Amino acid sequence: MRAVVYKGPFKVDVEDVPDPRIEHPNDVIVRVTSTCICGSDLHMYEGRTAAEPGIVFGHENLGVIEEVGQAVTTLHHGDRVVMPFNVACGFCKNCLAGFTGFCLTVNPGFAGGAYGYVAMGPYTGGQAEYLRVPYADFNCLKLPEGQENEADYALLADIFPTGYHGCELADVRPGETVAVYGAGPVGLMAAYSARLRGASQVFVVDRVPERLAKAEEIGAVPIDFTAADPAEQIRDRTNGEGSDKGVDAVGYQAQGHGTDGEQPAAVLNALVQTVRPTGALGVPGLYVPADPGAPDENAGKGMLLVAIGKLFEKGLRVGTGQANVKRYNRQLRDMIARGRAKPSFVVSHELPLDQAADAYDKFDRRVEGYTKVILRPAA
Amino acid sequence: MRAVVYKGPFKVDVEDVPDPRIEHPNDVIVRVTSTCICGSDLHMYEGRTAAEPGIVFGHENLGVIEEVGQAVTTLHHGDRVVMPFNVACGFCKNCLAGFTGFCLTVNPGFAGGAYGYVAMGPYTGGQAEYLRVPYADFNCLKLPEGQENEADYALLADIFPTGYHGCELADVRPGETVAVYGAGPVGLMAAYSARLRGASQVFVVDRVPERLAKAEEIGAVPIDFTAADPAEQIRDRTNGEGSDKGVDAVGYQAQGHGTDGEQPAAVLNALVQTVRPTGALGVPGLYVPADPGAPDENAGKGMLLVAIGKLFEKGLRVGTGQANVKRYNRQLRDMIARGRAKPSFVVSHELPLDQAADAYDKFDRRVEGYTKVILRPAA
Amino acid sequence: MRAVVYKGPFKVDVEDVPDPRIEHPNDVIVRVTSTCICGSDLHMYEGRTAAEPGIVFGHENLGVIEEVGQAVTTLHHGDRVVMPFNVACGFCKNCLAGFTGFCLTVNPGFAGGAYGYVAMGPYTGGQAEYLRVPYADFNCLKLPEGQENEADYALLADIFPTGYHGCELADVRPGETVAVYGAGPVGLMAAYSARLRGASQVFVVDRVPERLAKAEEIGAVPIDFTAADPAEQIRDRTNGEGSDKGVDAVGYQAQGHGTDGEQPAAVLNALVQTVRPTGALGVPGLYVPADPGAPDENAGKGMLLVAIGKLFEKGLRVGTGQANVKRYNRQLRDMIARGRAKPSFVVSHELPLDQAADAYDKFDRRVEGYTKVILRPAA
Amino acid sequence: MRAVVYKGPFKVDVEDVPDPRIEHPNDVIVRVTSTCICGSDLHMYEGRTAAEPGIVFGHENLGVIEEVGQAVTTLHHGDRVVMPFNVACGFCKNCLAGFTGFCLTVNPGFAGGAYGYVAMGPYTGGQAEYLRVPYADFNCLKLPEGQENEADYALLADIFPTGYHGCELADVRPGETVAVYGAGPVGLMAAYSARLRGASQVFVVDRVPERLAKAEEIGAVPIDFTAADPAEQIRDRTNGEGSDKGVDAVGYQAQGHGTDGEQPAAVLNALVQTVRPTGALGVPGLYVPADPGAPDENAGKGMLLVAIGKLFEKGLRVGTGQANVKRYNRQLRDMIARGRAKPSFVVSHELPLDQAADAYDKFDRRVEGYTKVILRPAA
């Protein structure tokens, strides 16, 4: 089959690779109809991880079941399904507690697995014609038949639940004000989720005009952090209080306010300033324990200088970690199916698989409006 | 009246000061029968804060109502009451949400007030014969008449609820394993609270043999951090997993494992190593945004180097801040009254007020078993 | 001052009564600008309670502070405020736990107090020019100055929080389906709240076409229970499952499906049929322990025949009781102030106080579109 | 193999039946070492259900894995495991939400499955030498090797989690007072669980002196309901307030206070009287939608006369339904393994499988101290 293969820094090709096959009775094989390029794919693409050439990318996958392992009980040939980016077993201590992003079974020696990602287990990515899905009864979420809402449902694999997870980590409740740092796809999904959960006002902080415009479109208040200190801008709009809650949808590759270059803790520290005492921070944005491209030695080991004194004085709570997609994808699917949510407003391109190399290049350079790309292998 | 007055670094005297009086119709005056010396009093005593000479110390107060303001409705002369160390109004946004440690009314310009503490509002301390209590209907918790359980109830003002708060912040649930760093009074109260909440096993990390022995007495597993890396010791006792939850009962004046001198983030980083993926950390231990005695410039501004990368990878949650005593003191009182809890095991000394200077000196130097001192002004 | 006085069954008059005055240092006097007639006022109006002639009605009150007791600390002459229908102290065991509808202080011998209501304590109603508010710092919620959103804010006294409370009792979460029985003002507020909380679909059950049309306007699915069994209609629209959650916004004066006359448990039992296994029911609709007008002797004592066997088999949870308005009114106010909510769509009439007698008559007979009336004493 | 077979009302025999075998790749076969007789087995034994002769009883099963299906990934021959009485798939909507007692997969057309129970699916009971366990990775909970704590662990299949579930449904929190109705095995487990969760005082209501003595042994206050109205007795011991929470561990075969014969709603209504306003009731005790032996026609259809008016006035919450054992059994296992819990105090007899007929007879007649029997097929 055809698949997107990593060839080395800044290079992917669409190549022939072996077809996946049923390896375990609980597997299914899915014919992929939609598979998104994720911001986190770019970490590998840019050569900023330990990923070796040859890996097939793709952890945001939706498709139609082609083949069913003999132990699978509730799935059938032809079912349309979307898979969380996390691979999970469904029965370990963490899965049972709802922490399916930290499964103890699928990636021995580490808590958590994923498709097509370095160090996340032996699961080939889905930017390809077919995908093997383990523990299929658990990992497949059934979708309505047909092709309706395809782009919306594709976002259930990762960024819609990840944005929602940011709100869950921050315990966003009806009536609250929320500051979301980052207006990339995850930040926009976090802002959108905050609205769906009843936030009375959502601020979205970024510096890219197009992204801020997108935030405004969904009812959020755009905050351009190049214009003035974003914490101050938000305090000014909340009677000097600060927001009730905050979401970090940026992570360690943050740009500081009023500086050049990466400042890995810039967003965390800005949130400590932004959120009012007794508030909470949700951190779905990625931080890593080892970063070869870090600006300094400590950051290279994931050690960041954080305003702990102020954070404690304010009595803030902080929730972190990658999304447990399985915990949210059913209810978010139902919101899409019943017309309550339409997250595909973030999708900028839907392209055939063969255009993957070009799409990676443009998405990485953030040119020509490449904000969120869906590849359509079956198109 | 007689009161403990701060005279300057390492010096307090018991002196005559003006009697407190009703200043507002919602005040009461309490004749203090028990008032504890707190570890946080030592920050001021050691001259490591902005506290000016002349301040009357004492925020852990219990006594009998002597005089009642005309607007007070449920308290009467002769009622035995204990007061949270936090002064709170009961009706602001934060108090209503249960965050009485962050009251917006009682200390304008700051979220939170306390008795006898620098920068915590105009509330004279209770290491004295009498104490003025504002918003008395809200701040006084009634106790059974008489003198029974006096030492237990006195701990309701601060350290029992503060230890319990550590467990609440870490969301300690029945059956879980919990690592408590610090076996001082708050650490022991946290460990004791974890047991009361049904933890299956509690580890207490310290290096002082007497403290570790105390932890063992209440059913915890003592971990001497000078013997080996404490995170490793705890992983060894939890099938390599690490503990489900962790509590930092030390704060910024932490001693690092295998080093000399203070390492402000030592306990936080040890907890990141100790707690298993998906776990949670409760941080009642104090961190401050300005520390004149800090080991380096960043720490002086409350900026600490924290293992954010690993914390995120593990998906940990962190809760911080001083205890909202009012949220817990009623249920903890009932546990004492019904014989379910007996926290006074941490009390080492009960002394007349006149011996305060000597008690401060010995408690500060941690000599002669001075672990927790209650002054008895009316004795 | 002028006030709405109960004269006997089906009769109220607007009469001169003594002005309220500060009785306690924590009181304020409010000049009432908006005061709603509530469905529960009709219980008294119809003579179906123990209310004696002479009582001044009105528990849904909004106005401007005219006079301030000397112990009040955060309110000033001229502040615009809205008061929960529940009178509460703010410091008893129940208030501290957030159950301000069950205050133990303000109505000795009973858990809960209210303005202008039989057996709810000595608090004169606010369908009058002025109102005395006890424990004013606690009971008054400040509003933005001016007259903007007056009708929306007036609903914060009762029906908006009461509808929201129904969702809270049923634990309505984003993405869920919710069945609300009753499309009166509280039912519509419950449906509206469910939407604000992110419900994917809301069904509203009633038989009055105008009410069902109103439900449809706010995005709910109208279910006419005279057309077919409502539980069946809802199962048909949820793949045979039933709704995730249910709200009873009707109470004991329910009309059964396919019958004439009151069937006090009709809605409860319909909800047991409607909600799927593992679901939850919120019951803000009123049930009473003594009903002189009940259809049978058991119902007269509040004993109703309920499908407990089926309820248990489905593992349903049930939350009941009058709303703790204080728990919700701040966040709902913020939703109104920031343009996120506009509950006044239920208001049919805004009338001068002098037209109260006519308004009661028409509202009681549900004629001429009288669905929710606000009296404007200061107009 | 040998198994306990139902022969008709009041008759079971130990007979030869076919050995179970792997029917699906996710199955395992367990050699049963401990299997308890449950109070709910007696419903079938007494002929009070639709159970047909021939059914093999036994849903509280512990044993050692004998054979492993080819799709099973984490279990091996020789592993000691205990199974929840509920059979569950682990991936349906209800299982994912933690409601494993209401699995939608294993018993088509009904929410929930179990071993050896009428209408609960095609799962042969475990009062036998061997047991087939479907979805084995999900349904088996691993235990420490060997035979230590065998009786304690056996109770993890049902009654310990069921008692704990009662506390969970009632949201029992540290410091609260709890009234448990029923001092049978489930009631004692509920009382014991309440203690483990930090309740300050637990009342246990029954009339059998031996049971009440057992309650007292574990630190509860025994309340003999034949001596006086139990609600009154409990109010007298709680300053007239009533208990904070209540658990119904009796169900529909309740005996009323001061009466003869069954009164199906007696305990529910007693709890409404017993629990204080704002409290909560947990109802793990069984209620059924059809009872051929009911005292009246309504009760026969599961319709009971309940004090809804008073329940609403008090604002009580009610949680019902059979336990989701999988949600609790891991943490309860850990409490046993670490010496924090020792539930086997309720076990009166451990007998060879061959004595099952006699054990059923005596347990049903509650003679000779038969309170909880464990059969040991491998003994």
Short mmCIF file of N, CA, C and O in Angstrom, two decimals, chain B residues 164 173-177 194-201 203 237-239 244 331-332 334-335 338-340, chain D residues 164 173-177 194-201 203 237-239 244 331-332 334-335 338-340:
data_model
loop_
_atom_site.label_atom_id
_atom_site.label_comp_id
_atom_site.label_asym_id
_atom_site.label_seq_id
_atom_site.Cartn_x
_atom_site.Cartn_y
_atom_site.Cartn_z
N TYR B 164 -4.75 17.73 56.14
CA TYR B 164 -5.89 17.16 55.40
C TYR B 164 -6.01 17.81 54.02
O TYR B 164 -6.29 17.12 53.03
N ARG B 173 -7.64 8.95 47.72
CA ARG B 173 -8.86 8.14 47.81
C ARG B 173 -8.59 6.81 48.50
O ARG B 173 -7.45 6.35 48.55
N PRO B 174 -9.66 6.19 48.99
CA PRO B 174 -9.49 4.90 49.68
C PRO B 174 -8.71 3.89 48.82
O PRO B 174 -8.96 3.76 47.62
N GLY B 175 -7.78 3.22 49.46
CA GLY B 175 -7.03 2.17 48.78
C GLY B 175 -5.74 2.62 48.15
O GLY B 175 -4.92 1.79 47.75
N GLU B 176 -5.53 3.90 48.04
CA GLU B 176 -4.34 4.40 47.35
C GLU B 176 -3.09 4.38 48.23
O GLU B 176 -3.18 4.37 49.45
N THR B 177 -1.94 4.45 47.57
CA THR B 177 -0.68 4.66 48.27
C THR B 177 -0.31 6.14 48.16
O THR B 177 -0.54 6.77 47.13
N ALA B 194 -4.33 10.98 55.51
CA ALA B 194 -4.38 9.98 54.43
C ALA B 194 -4.90 8.66 54.97
O ALA B 194 -5.72 7.98 54.32
N ARG B 195 -4.45 8.31 56.17
CA ARG B 195 -4.95 7.07 56.79
C ARG B 195 -6.46 7.19 57.06
O ARG B 195 -7.21 6.26 56.76
N LEU B 196 -6.87 8.31 57.60
CA LEU B 196 -8.29 8.49 57.91
C LEU B 196 -9.15 8.41 56.65
O LEU B 196 -10.30 8.01 56.69
N ARG B 197 -8.60 8.82 55.52
CA ARG B 197 -9.33 8.79 54.25
C ARG B 197 -9.26 7.43 53.58
O ARG B 197 -9.80 7.26 52.49
N GLY B 198 -8.58 6.47 54.19
CA GLY B 198 -8.60 5.11 53.66
C GLY B 198 -7.42 4.73 52.78
O GLY B 198 -7.47 3.70 52.11
N ALA B 199 -6.37 5.53 52.78
CA ALA B 199 -5.18 5.13 52.01
C ALA B 199 -4.74 3.75 52.47
O ALA B 199 -4.78 3.42 53.65
N SER B 200 -4.30 2.92 51.51
CA SER B 200 -3.88 1.58 51.90
C SER B 200 -2.47 1.59 52.48
O SER B 200 -2.13 0.76 53.31
N GLN B 201 -1.65 2.53 52.03
CA GLN B 201 -0.29 2.62 52.56
C GLN B 201 0.22 4.05 52.41
O GLN B 201 0.02 4.69 51.38
N PHE B 203 3.67 6.47 52.90
CA PHE B 203 5.10 6.60 53.11
C PHE B 203 5.40 8.00 53.61
O PHE B 203 4.85 8.97 53.07
N ARG B 237 8.98 -0.35 47.07
CA ARG B 237 7.91 -0.86 47.94
C ARG B 237 6.54 -0.84 47.25
O ARG B 237 5.53 -1.14 47.87
N THR B 238 6.52 -0.45 45.97
CA THR B 238 5.24 -0.41 45.24
C THR B 238 5.37 -1.12 43.90
O THR B 238 4.86 -0.62 42.88
N ASN B 239 6.04 -2.24 43.90
CA ASN B 239 6.24 -3.02 42.67
C ASN B 239 6.80 -2.20 41.52
O ASN B 239 6.44 -2.41 40.36
N ASP B 244 0.62 6.31 44.30
CA ASP B 244 -0.49 6.89 43.55
C ASP B 244 -0.52 8.40 43.70
O ASP B 244 -0.84 9.12 42.75
N GLN B 331 -15.91 18.89 59.89
CA GLN B 331 -15.90 17.43 59.82
C GLN B 331 -14.74 16.85 60.65
O GLN B 331 -14.89 15.80 61.27
N LEU B 332 -13.63 17.57 60.70
CA LEU B 332 -12.50 17.07 61.50
C LEU B 332 -12.83 17.21 62.99
O LEU B 332 -12.46 16.34 63.79
N ASP B 334 -15.76 16.86 64.21
CA ASP B 334 -16.67 15.75 64.51
C ASP B 334 -15.91 14.44 64.65
O ASP B 334 -16.31 13.56 65.43
N MET B 335 -14.86 14.28 63.89
CA MET B 335 -14.04 13.07 64.03
C MET B 335 -13.37 13.03 65.41
O MET B 335 -13.26 11.96 66.02
N ARG B 338 -16.17 12.40 68.17
CA ARG B 338 -16.72 11.05 68.19
C ARG B 338 -15.63 10.00 68.36
O ARG B 338 -15.89 8.80 68.17
N GLY B 339 -14.40 10.45 68.66
CA GLY B 339 -13.34 9.49 68.97
C GLY B 339 -12.70 8.84 67.76
O GLY B 339 -11.97 7.86 67.88
N ARG B 340 -12.97 9.39 66.58
CA ARG B 340 -12.42 8.79 65.36
C ARG B 340 -11.02 9.31 65.08
O ARG B 340 -10.25 8.64 64.39
N TYR D 164 -19.39 -1.29 49.76
CA TYR D 164 -18.67 -0.06 49.44
C TYR D 164 -19.48 0.81 48.47
O TYR D 164 -19.54 2.04 48.61
N ARG D 173 -18.50 10.70 53.13
CA ARG D 173 -17.22 11.42 53.21
C ARG D 173 -16.66 11.39 54.63
O ARG D 173 -17.39 11.21 55.59
N PRO D 174 -15.34 11.66 54.75
CA PRO D 174 -14.73 11.65 56.06
C PRO D 174 -15.45 12.57 57.04
O PRO D 174 -15.81 13.69 56.69
N GLY D 175 -15.65 12.09 58.24
CA GLY D 175 -16.24 12.89 59.29
C GLY D 175 -17.74 12.78 59.41
O GLY D 175 -18.33 13.23 60.39
N GLU D 176 -18.40 12.18 58.43
CA GLU D 176 -19.85 12.13 58.43
C GLU D 176 -20.40 11.00 59.32
O GLU D 176 -19.71 10.04 59.62
N THR D 177 -21.67 11.15 59.66
CA THR D 177 -22.39 10.07 60.32
C THR D 177 -23.23 9.33 59.27
O THR D 177 -23.78 9.95 58.36
N ALA D 194 -17.85 2.32 55.31
CA ALA D 194 -18.04 3.69 55.80
C ALA D 194 -16.93 4.05 56.77
O ALA D 194 -16.38 5.16 56.73
N ARG D 195 -16.58 3.10 57.63
CA ARG D 195 -15.45 3.33 58.55
C ARG D 195 -14.16 3.55 57.78
O ARG D 195 -13.40 4.47 58.06
N LEU D 196 -13.91 2.70 56.79
CA LEU D 196 -12.67 2.83 56.01
C LEU D 196 -12.60 4.17 55.28
O LEU D 196 -11.52 4.70 55.05
N ARG D 197 -13.74 4.72 54.92
CA ARG D 197 -13.79 6.01 54.24
C ARG D 197 -13.74 7.19 55.19
O ARG D 197 -13.82 8.34 54.77
N GLY D 198 -13.67 6.92 56.49
CA GLY D 198 -13.47 8.01 57.44
C GLY D 198 -14.73 8.54 58.10
O GLY D 198 -14.70 9.59 58.74
N ALA D 199 -15.86 7.81 57.99
CA ALA D 199 -17.07 8.24 58.70
C ALA D 199 -16.74 8.38 60.18
O ALA D 199 -16.00 7.59 60.74
N SER D 200 -17.30 9.41 60.81
CA SER D 200 -17.00 9.59 62.23
C SER D 200 -17.86 8.67 63.09
O SER D 200 -17.43 8.27 64.16
N GLN D 201 -19.04 8.33 62.60
CA GLN D 201 -19.88 7.40 63.36
C GLN D 201 -20.83 6.68 62.41
O GLN D 201 -21.40 7.30 61.51
N PHE D 203 -24.11 4.02 62.31
CA PHE D 203 -25.19 3.31 63.00
C PHE D 203 -25.63 2.14 62.14
O PHE D 203 -25.78 2.30 60.92
N ARG D 237 -29.11 10.31 68.97
CA ARG D 237 -27.65 10.20 69.08
C ARG D 237 -26.90 11.19 68.19
O ARG D 237 -25.68 11.14 68.09
N THR D 238 -27.66 12.05 67.51
CA THR D 238 -27.02 13.04 66.61
C THR D 238 -27.58 14.44 66.89
O THR D 238 -27.83 15.20 65.94
N ASN D 239 -27.77 14.74 68.16
CA ASN D 239 -28.29 16.05 68.55
C ASN D 239 -29.58 16.41 67.84
O ASN D 239 -29.81 17.58 67.52
N ASP D 244 -25.98 12.11 58.53
CA ASP D 244 -25.65 12.80 57.27
C ASP D 244 -26.03 11.96 56.06
O ASP D 244 -26.48 12.49 55.06
N GLN D 331 -8.94 -1.29 44.23
CA GLN D 331 -8.51 -0.55 45.41
C GLN D 331 -8.82 -1.33 46.69
O GLN D 331 -8.05 -1.29 47.65
N LEU D 332 -9.93 -2.06 46.69
CA LEU D 332 -10.27 -2.85 47.88
C LEU D 332 -9.29 -4.02 48.02
O LEU D 332 -8.91 -4.39 49.14
N ASP D 334 -6.21 -3.91 47.15
CA ASP D 334 -4.98 -3.33 47.68
C ASP D 334 -5.09 -3.06 49.18
O ASP D 334 -4.10 -3.16 49.91
N MET D 335 -6.27 -2.70 49.63
CA MET D 335 -6.47 -2.50 51.07
C MET D 335 -6.28 -3.82 51.82
O MET D 335 -5.73 -3.84 52.93
N ARG D 338 -2.45 -4.87 51.67
CA ARG D 338 -1.56 -4.08 52.52
C ARG D 338 -2.01 -4.05 53.98
O ARG D 338 -1.51 -3.26 54.78
N GLY D 339 -2.98 -4.92 54.31
CA GLY D 339 -3.36 -5.05 55.71
C GLY D 339 -4.27 -3.95 56.23
O GLY D 339 -4.48 -3.82 57.43
N ARG D 340 -4.84 -3.18 55.32
CA ARG D 340 -5.71 -2.07 55.75
C ARG D 340 -7.14 -2.53 55.97
O ARG D 340 -7.89 -1.89 56.71
#
